[in-house]
mmCIF file of C-alpha atoms in Angstrom:
data_model
loop_
_atom_site.group_PDB
_atom_site.id
_atom_site.type_symbol
_atom_site.label_atom_id
_atom_site.label_comp_id
_atom_site.label_asym_id
_atom_site.label_seq_id
_atom_site.Cartn_x
_atom_site.Cartn_y
_atom_site.Cartn_z
ATOM 1 C CA SER A 1 16.177 346.400 64.251
ATOM 2 C CA PHE A 2 14.665 348.969 66.376
ATOM 3 C CA VAL A 3 18.068 350.150 67.581
ATOM 4 C CA GLU A 4 19.454 350.366 64.080
ATOM 5 C CA GLU A 5 16.549 352.578 63.115
ATOM 6 C CA MET A 6 17.381 354.811 66.068
ATOM 7 C CA ILE A 7 21.007 355.025 64.844
ATOM 8 C CA GLN A 8 19.937 355.865 61.307
ATOM 9 C CA ALA A 9 17.670 358.581 62.654
ATOM 10 C CA GLY A 10 20.593 360.068 64.591
ATOM 11 C CA ARG A 11 18.945 359.495 68.001
ATOM 12 C CA ILE A 12 21.822 357.322 69.340
ATOM 13 C CA ASP A 13 25.359 356.420 68.316
ATOM 14 C CA ARG A 14 26.700 352.855 67.589
ATOM 15 C CA GLU A 15 28.579 352.656 70.874
ATOM 16 C CA THR A 16 25.430 353.441 72.921
ATOM 17 C CA ALA A 17 23.464 350.917 70.785
ATOM 18 C CA ARG A 18 25.798 348.082 71.860
ATOM 19 C CA THR A 19 24.505 348.174 75.413
ATOM 20 C CA LEU A 20 20.817 348.827 74.947
ATOM 21 C CA PRO A 21 18.467 346.008 76.128
ATOM 22 C CA ASP A 22 16.259 346.413 73.005
ATOM 23 C CA LYS A 23 19.078 346.013 70.534
ATOM 24 C CA ASN A 24 17.692 342.746 69.139
ATOM 25 C CA ILE A 25 14.084 343.818 68.577
ATOM 26 C CA ILE A 26 13.454 343.136 64.868
ATOM 27 C CA THR A 27 11.253 345.607 63.032
ATOM 28 C CA ARG A 28 11.281 343.856 59.588
ATOM 29 C CA ALA A 29 11.404 340.196 58.747
ATOM 30 C CA VAL A 30 10.512 337.918 55.774
ATOM 31 C CA GLY A 31 6.966 336.781 56.164
ATOM 32 C CA ALA A 32 5.943 339.262 58.920
ATOM 33 C CA GLU A 33 4.162 341.586 56.554
ATOM 34 C CA ASP A 34 2.806 341.381 53.058
ATOM 35 C CA LEU A 35 5.221 344.072 51.854
ATOM 36 C CA LEU A 36 8.896 343.437 52.541
ATOM 37 C CA ILE A 37 11.204 346.494 52.732
ATOM 38 C CA VAL A 38 14.771 345.468 51.900
ATOM 39 C CA ASP A 39 17.875 347.462 52.679
ATOM 40 C CA PHE A 40 20.166 347.939 49.745
ATOM 41 C CA PHE A 41 23.651 349.444 49.937
ATOM 42 C CA ARG A 42 26.082 350.308 47.224
ATOM 43 C CA GLU A 43 29.812 350.499 48.164
ATOM 44 C CA THR A 44 32.883 351.070 46.151
ATOM 45 C CA LEU A 45 35.453 348.437 46.871
ATOM 46 C CA THR A 46 39.192 348.451 46.135
ATOM 47 C CA ASP A 47 41.895 345.803 46.207
ATOM 48 C CA GLY A 48 42.577 344.948 49.816
ATOM 49 C CA ASP A 49 39.041 345.354 50.982
ATOM 50 C CA ILE A 50 37.384 342.509 52.744
ATOM 51 C CA LEU A 51 33.644 341.980 53.002
ATOM 52 C CA LEU A 52 32.612 340.516 56.354
ATOM 53 C CA LEU A 53 29.147 338.956 56.592
ATOM 54 C CA CYS A 54 28.431 338.118 60.151
ATOM 55 C CA SER A 55 25.692 337.674 62.739
ATOM 56 C CA ASP A 56 25.061 339.825 65.771
ATOM 57 C CA GLY A 57 26.632 337.012 67.781
ATOM 58 C CA LEU A 58 29.947 338.481 66.604
ATOM 59 C CA THR A 59 29.118 342.161 66.660
ATOM 60 C CA ASN A 60 27.547 342.020 70.097
ATOM 61 C CA MET A 61 30.714 340.535 71.541
ATOM 62 C CA LEU A 62 33.451 342.551 69.653
ATOM 63 C CA THR A 63 33.689 346.180 68.647
ATOM 64 C CA ASP A 64 34.191 347.192 65.080
ATOM 65 C CA GLN A 65 37.759 348.163 65.979
ATOM 66 C CA GLU A 66 38.487 344.668 67.406
ATOM 67 C CA ILE A 67 37.029 342.941 64.383
ATOM 68 C CA THR A 68 39.078 345.069 61.941
ATOM 69 C CA ARG A 69 42.243 344.429 64.000
ATOM 70 C CA ILE A 70 41.662 340.691 64.014
ATOM 71 C CA VAL A 71 40.772 340.448 60.305
ATOM 72 C CA PHE A 72 43.850 342.318 59.150
ATOM 73 C CA SER A 73 46.168 340.367 61.521
ATOM 74 C CA PHE A 74 45.912 337.328 59.383
ATOM 75 C CA ARG A 75 46.775 336.628 55.697
ATOM 76 C CA SER A 76 44.287 333.742 55.631
ATOM 77 C CA LEU A 77 40.601 334.599 55.730
ATOM 78 C CA GLU A 78 39.934 331.190 57.237
ATOM 79 C CA GLU A 79 42.368 331.897 60.101
ATOM 80 C CA ALA A 80 40.777 335.322 60.628
ATOM 81 C CA ALA A 81 37.293 333.877 60.735
ATOM 82 C CA ASP A 82 38.406 331.198 63.206
ATOM 83 C CA ARG A 83 40.015 333.911 65.409
ATOM 84 C CA LEU A 84 36.956 336.124 65.233
ATOM 85 C CA ILE A 85 34.744 333.246 66.487
ATOM 86 C CA PHE A 86 37.292 332.364 69.172
ATOM 87 C CA GLU A 87 37.524 335.972 70.446
ATOM 88 C CA ALA A 88 33.726 336.423 70.409
ATOM 89 C CA ASN A 89 33.365 333.237 72.453
ATOM 90 C CA MET A 90 36.058 334.408 74.870
ATOM 91 C CA ALA A 91 34.168 337.722 75.281
ATOM 92 C CA GLY A 92 31.063 335.847 76.383
ATOM 93 C CA GLY A 93 29.668 334.155 73.247
ATOM 94 C CA LYS A 94 26.122 334.839 74.264
ATOM 95 C CA ASP A 95 24.575 334.018 70.858
ATOM 96 C CA ASN A 96 25.294 331.975 67.758
ATOM 97 C CA ILE A 97 28.293 333.399 65.903
ATOM 98 C CA SER A 98 28.414 333.290 62.119
ATOM 99 C CA VAL A 99 31.333 334.757 60.106
ATOM 100 C CA ILE A 100 31.840 334.785 56.406
ATOM 101 C CA PRO A 101 34.888 336.866 55.195
ATOM 102 C CA ILE A 102 34.984 337.531 51.463
ATOM 103 C CA ASN A 103 37.893 338.733 49.289
ATOM 104 C CA PRO A 104 36.011 340.346 46.388
ATOM 105 C CA PHE A 105 39.042 340.752 44.143
ATOM 106 C CA ASP A 106 40.963 337.544 44.901
ATOM 107 C CA THR A 107 44.255 339.076 44.007
ATOM 108 C CA GLY A 108 46.251 336.736 46.059
ATOM 109 C CA ARG A 109 46.829 339.047 49.024
ATOM 110 C CA TRP A 110 44.395 336.990 50.995
ATOM 111 C CA THR A 111 44.093 333.261 50.970
ATOM 112 C CA VAL A 112 41.118 331.084 51.991
#
């Protein structure tokens, strides 16, 4: 998004970005241009890490700290996902809310 590009360039911080009116302006999308530039990230994960794929319907309603607190308050990823959606709706639920928590190691610490 336009705002994410501003964050990456160091022009604003994430907290400021949360309240900007242009935060949902998309600068890249499939089919918009002949050449698609895709972001690719490589992260090192360890046992106990949880991947959370989610829409801006969640991240516009809850801070990163709130999301982390909620996810790690439950032993079940399904319960954590349900609670994230509930809390985002209670905070205003102004957009569709999609949440997919993933346990990449499946060591039994988390259940689905």
